[in-house]
Short mmCIF file of C-alpha atoms in Angstrom, two decimals:
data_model
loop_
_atom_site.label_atom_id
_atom_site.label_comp_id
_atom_site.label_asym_id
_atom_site.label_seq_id
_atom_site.Cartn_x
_atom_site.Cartn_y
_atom_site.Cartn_z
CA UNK A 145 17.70 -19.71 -4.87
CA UNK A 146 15.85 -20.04 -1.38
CA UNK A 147 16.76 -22.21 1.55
CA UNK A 148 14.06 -24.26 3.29
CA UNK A 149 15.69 -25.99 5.96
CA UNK A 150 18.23 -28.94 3.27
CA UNK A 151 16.19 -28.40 0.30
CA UNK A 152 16.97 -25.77 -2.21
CA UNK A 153 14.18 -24.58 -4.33
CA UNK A 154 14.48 -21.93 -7.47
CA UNK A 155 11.33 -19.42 -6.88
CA UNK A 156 8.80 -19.61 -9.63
CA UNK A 157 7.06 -17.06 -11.66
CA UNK A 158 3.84 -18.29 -10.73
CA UNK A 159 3.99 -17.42 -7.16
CA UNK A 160 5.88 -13.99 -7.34
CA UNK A 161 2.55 -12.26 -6.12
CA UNK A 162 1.39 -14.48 -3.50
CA UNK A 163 4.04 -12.92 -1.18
CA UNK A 164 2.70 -9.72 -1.77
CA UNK A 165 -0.45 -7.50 -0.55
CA UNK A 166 -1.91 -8.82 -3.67
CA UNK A 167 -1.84 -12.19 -3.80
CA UNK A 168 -4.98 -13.32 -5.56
CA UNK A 169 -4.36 -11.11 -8.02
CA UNK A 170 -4.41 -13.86 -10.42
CA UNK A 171 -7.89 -15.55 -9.62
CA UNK A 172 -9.32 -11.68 -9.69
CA UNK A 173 -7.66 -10.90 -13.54
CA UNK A 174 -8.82 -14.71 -14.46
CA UNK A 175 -13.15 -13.89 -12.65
CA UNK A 176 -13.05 -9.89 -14.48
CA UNK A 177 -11.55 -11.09 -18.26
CA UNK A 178 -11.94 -14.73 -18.21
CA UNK A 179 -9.21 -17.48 -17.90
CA UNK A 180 -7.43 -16.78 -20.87
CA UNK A 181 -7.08 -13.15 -21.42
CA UNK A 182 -6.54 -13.21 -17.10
CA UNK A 183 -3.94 -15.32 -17.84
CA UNK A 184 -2.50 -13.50 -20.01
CA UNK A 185 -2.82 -10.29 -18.09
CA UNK A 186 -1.54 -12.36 -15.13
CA UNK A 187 1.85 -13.66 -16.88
CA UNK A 188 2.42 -9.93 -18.22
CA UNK A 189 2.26 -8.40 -14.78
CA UNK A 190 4.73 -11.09 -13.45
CA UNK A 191 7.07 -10.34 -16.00
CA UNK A 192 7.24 -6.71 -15.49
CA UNK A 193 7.27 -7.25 -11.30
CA UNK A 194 10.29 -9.77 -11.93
CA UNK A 195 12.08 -7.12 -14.19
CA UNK A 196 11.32 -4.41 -10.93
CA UNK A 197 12.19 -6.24 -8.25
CA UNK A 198 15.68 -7.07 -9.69
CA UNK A 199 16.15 -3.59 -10.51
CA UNK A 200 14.89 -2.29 -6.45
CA UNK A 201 15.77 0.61 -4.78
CA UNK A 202 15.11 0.64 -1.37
CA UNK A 203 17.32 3.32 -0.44
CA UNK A 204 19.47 1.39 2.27
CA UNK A 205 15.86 0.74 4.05
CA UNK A 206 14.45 -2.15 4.81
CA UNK A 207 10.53 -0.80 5.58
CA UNK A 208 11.30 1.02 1.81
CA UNK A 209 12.10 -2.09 0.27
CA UNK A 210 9.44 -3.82 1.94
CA UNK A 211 6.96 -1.16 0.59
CA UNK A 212 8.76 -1.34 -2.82
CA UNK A 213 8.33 -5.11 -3.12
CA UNK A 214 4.55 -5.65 -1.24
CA UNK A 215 3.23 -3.08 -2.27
CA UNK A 216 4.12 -0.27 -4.59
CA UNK A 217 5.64 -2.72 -7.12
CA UNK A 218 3.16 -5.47 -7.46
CA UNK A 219 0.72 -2.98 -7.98
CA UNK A 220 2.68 -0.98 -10.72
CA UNK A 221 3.09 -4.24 -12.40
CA UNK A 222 -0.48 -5.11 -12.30
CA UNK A 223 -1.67 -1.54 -13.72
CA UNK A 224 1.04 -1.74 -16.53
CA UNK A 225 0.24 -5.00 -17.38
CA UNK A 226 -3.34 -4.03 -17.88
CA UNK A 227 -2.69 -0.37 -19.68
CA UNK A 228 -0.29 -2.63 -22.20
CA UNK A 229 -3.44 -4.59 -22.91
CA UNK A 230 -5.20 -1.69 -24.26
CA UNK A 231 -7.75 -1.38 -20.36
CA UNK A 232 -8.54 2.16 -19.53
CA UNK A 233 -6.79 4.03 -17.39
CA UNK A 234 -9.74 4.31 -15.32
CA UNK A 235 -10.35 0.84 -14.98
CA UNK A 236 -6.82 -0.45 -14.28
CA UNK A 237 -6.07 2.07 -11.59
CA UNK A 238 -10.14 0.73 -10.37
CA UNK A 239 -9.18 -2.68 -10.09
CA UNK A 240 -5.57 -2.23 -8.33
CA UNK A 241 -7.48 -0.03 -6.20
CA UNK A 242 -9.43 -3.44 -5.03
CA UNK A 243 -6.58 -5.28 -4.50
CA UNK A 244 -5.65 -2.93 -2.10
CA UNK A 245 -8.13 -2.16 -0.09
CA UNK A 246 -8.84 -6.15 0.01
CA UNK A 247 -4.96 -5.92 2.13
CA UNK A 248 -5.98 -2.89 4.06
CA UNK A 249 -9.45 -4.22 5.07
CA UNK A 250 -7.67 -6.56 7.27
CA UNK A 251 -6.33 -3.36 9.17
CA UNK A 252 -9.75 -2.13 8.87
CA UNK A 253 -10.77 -5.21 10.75
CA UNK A 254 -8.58 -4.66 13.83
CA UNK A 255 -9.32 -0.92 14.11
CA UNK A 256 -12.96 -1.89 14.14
CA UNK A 257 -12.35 -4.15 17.19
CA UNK A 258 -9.93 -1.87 18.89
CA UNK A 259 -12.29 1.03 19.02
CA UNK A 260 -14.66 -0.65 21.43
CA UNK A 261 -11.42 -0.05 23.87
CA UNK A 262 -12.47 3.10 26.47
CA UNK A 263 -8.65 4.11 26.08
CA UNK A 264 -8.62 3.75 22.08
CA UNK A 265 -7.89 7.18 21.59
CA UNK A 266 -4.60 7.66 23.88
CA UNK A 267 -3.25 4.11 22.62
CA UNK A 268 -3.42 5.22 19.03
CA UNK A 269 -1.67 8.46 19.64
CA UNK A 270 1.01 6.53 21.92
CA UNK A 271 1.98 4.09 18.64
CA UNK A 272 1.24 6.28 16.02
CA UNK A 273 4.95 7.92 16.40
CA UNK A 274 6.70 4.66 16.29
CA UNK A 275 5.14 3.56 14.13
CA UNK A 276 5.42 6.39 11.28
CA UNK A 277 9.11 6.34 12.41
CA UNK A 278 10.14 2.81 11.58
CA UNK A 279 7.10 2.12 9.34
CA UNK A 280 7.44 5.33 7.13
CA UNK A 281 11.21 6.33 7.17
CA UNK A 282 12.88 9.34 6.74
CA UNK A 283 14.48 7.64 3.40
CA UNK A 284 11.00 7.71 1.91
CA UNK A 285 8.94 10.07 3.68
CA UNK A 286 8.77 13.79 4.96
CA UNK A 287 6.52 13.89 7.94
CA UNK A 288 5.34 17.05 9.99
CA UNK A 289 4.16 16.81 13.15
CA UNK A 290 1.49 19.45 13.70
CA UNK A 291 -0.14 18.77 16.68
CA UNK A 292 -0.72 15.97 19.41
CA UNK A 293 -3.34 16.91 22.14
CA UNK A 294 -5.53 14.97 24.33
CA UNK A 295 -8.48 15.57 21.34
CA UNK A 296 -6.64 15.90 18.52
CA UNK A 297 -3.71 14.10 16.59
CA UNK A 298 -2.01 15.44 13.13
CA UNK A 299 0.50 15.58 10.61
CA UNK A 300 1.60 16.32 7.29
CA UNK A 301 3.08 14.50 4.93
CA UNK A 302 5.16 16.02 2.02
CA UNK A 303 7.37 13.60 0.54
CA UNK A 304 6.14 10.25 -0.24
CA UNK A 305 7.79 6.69 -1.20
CA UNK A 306 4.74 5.82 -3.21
CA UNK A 307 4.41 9.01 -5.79
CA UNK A 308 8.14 9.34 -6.19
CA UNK A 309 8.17 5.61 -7.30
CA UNK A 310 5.56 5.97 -9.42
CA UNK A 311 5.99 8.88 -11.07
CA UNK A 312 9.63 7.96 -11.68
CA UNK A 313 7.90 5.30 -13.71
CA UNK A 314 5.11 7.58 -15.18
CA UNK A 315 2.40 6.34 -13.11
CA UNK A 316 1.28 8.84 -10.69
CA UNK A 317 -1.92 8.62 -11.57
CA UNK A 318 -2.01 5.16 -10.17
CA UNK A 319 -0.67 6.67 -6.37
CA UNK A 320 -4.25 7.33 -5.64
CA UNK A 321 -5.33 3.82 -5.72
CA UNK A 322 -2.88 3.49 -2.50
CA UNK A 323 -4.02 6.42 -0.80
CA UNK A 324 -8.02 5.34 -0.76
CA UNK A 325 -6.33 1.90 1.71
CA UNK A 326 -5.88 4.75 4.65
CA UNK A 327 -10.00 5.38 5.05
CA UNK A 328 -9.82 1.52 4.36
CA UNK A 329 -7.65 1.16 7.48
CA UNK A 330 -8.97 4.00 9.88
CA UNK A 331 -12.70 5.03 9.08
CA UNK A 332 -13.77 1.88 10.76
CA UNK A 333 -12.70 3.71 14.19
CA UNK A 334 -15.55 6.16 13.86
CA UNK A 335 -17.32 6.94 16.00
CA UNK A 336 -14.61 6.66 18.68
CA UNK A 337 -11.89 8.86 16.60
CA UNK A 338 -12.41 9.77 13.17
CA UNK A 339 -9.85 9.98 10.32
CA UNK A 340 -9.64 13.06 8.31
CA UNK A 341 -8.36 14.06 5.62
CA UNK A 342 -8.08 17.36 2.85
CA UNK A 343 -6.28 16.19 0.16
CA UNK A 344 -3.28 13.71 -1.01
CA UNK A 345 0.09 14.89 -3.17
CA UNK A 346 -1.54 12.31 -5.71
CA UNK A 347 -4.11 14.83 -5.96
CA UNK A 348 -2.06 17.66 -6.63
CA UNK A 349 -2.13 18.95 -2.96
CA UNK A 350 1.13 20.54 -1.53
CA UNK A 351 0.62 17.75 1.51
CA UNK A 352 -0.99 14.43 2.83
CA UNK A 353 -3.07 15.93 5.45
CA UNK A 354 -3.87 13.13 8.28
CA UNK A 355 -5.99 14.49 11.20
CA UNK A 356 -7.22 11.96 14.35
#
């Protein structure tokens, strides 16, 4: 039950994903397979993010379980519900993939504008260690600092939240669709600093390689 000021209010299924990075999820399932297989698709994916979230882990974290439940979750819900329903793998992980980026493109947005800033590049490298730090804790990521110079900005990343989570529940496959949000969220800075980047664990690298 929720409190809203004196009225109390039981949550329904219906609007488990609009408090999510997803949250027209349900018009998108509805426009790609029509109202009643989207529907269908749509009720499936709640009932496996209900089933999650009751079960969460967020390691004594509150920016994990915020990840957990925004994020990775609704998103593994999504892709299951769609692999149950016989979609390719390819075109489940395509369409979460979407989602995603639709969230990240808001980031994308505000880069965009910040870059016309003269001082862009020593403001990002001022709140791009707090921000890792409370954003991406040590309870769900490994991060290596390798260098921070007035040109040049990176780290590693060797332990992540997002493939443990899903590969725990035998969708690794589906990490990538996460990773492709950071060139969402970053190129747009080009040509003031550009984002770089080798490889991802999802793709079998030994790292996350992030270079500014």
């Amino acid at each position: 039950m929720i409190e809203r000021g004196k009225i109390m209010y039981k949550k329904t299924s219906n609007d488990i994903f609009k408090e999510t990075r997803i949250p027209n999820i349900k018009n998108e399932l509805q426009k790609k397979y029509g109202t009643t297989k989207g529907n269908l698709l749509y009720q499936n994916a709640v009932i496996i993010l209900e089933k999650e979230v009751q079960s969460i882990n967020d390691r004594g974290n509150a920016a994990v379980g915020k990840h957990m439940r925004n994020i990775i979750l609704p998103g593994y819900a999504c892709y299951k519900a769609l692999i149950d329903e016989g979609i390719t793998n390819g075109e489940a992980i395509a369409l979460v993939q979407e989602e995603v980026s639709k969230a990240a493109l808001r980031m994308g947005n505000l880069t965009n504008k910040l870059k016309k800033l003269p001082f862009i590049y020593g403001l990002f490298k001022l709140v791009m260690h707090p921000v890792l730090k409370f954003g991406y804790p040590k309870e769900g990521w490994t991060i290596k600092w390798n260098k921070k110079s007035k040109h040049r900005m990176s780290f590693d990343i060797t332990t992540c939240l997002y493939c443990e989570e899903l590969s725990k529940r035998g969708a690794l496959e589906l990490c990538k669709a996460f990773c492709i949000s950071d060139h969402v969220a970053y190129d747009p800075l080009a040509p003031k600093i550009y984002f770089i980047r080798k490889g991802t664990l999802a793709d079998g690298n030994k790292v996350c390689d992030f270079c500014f």
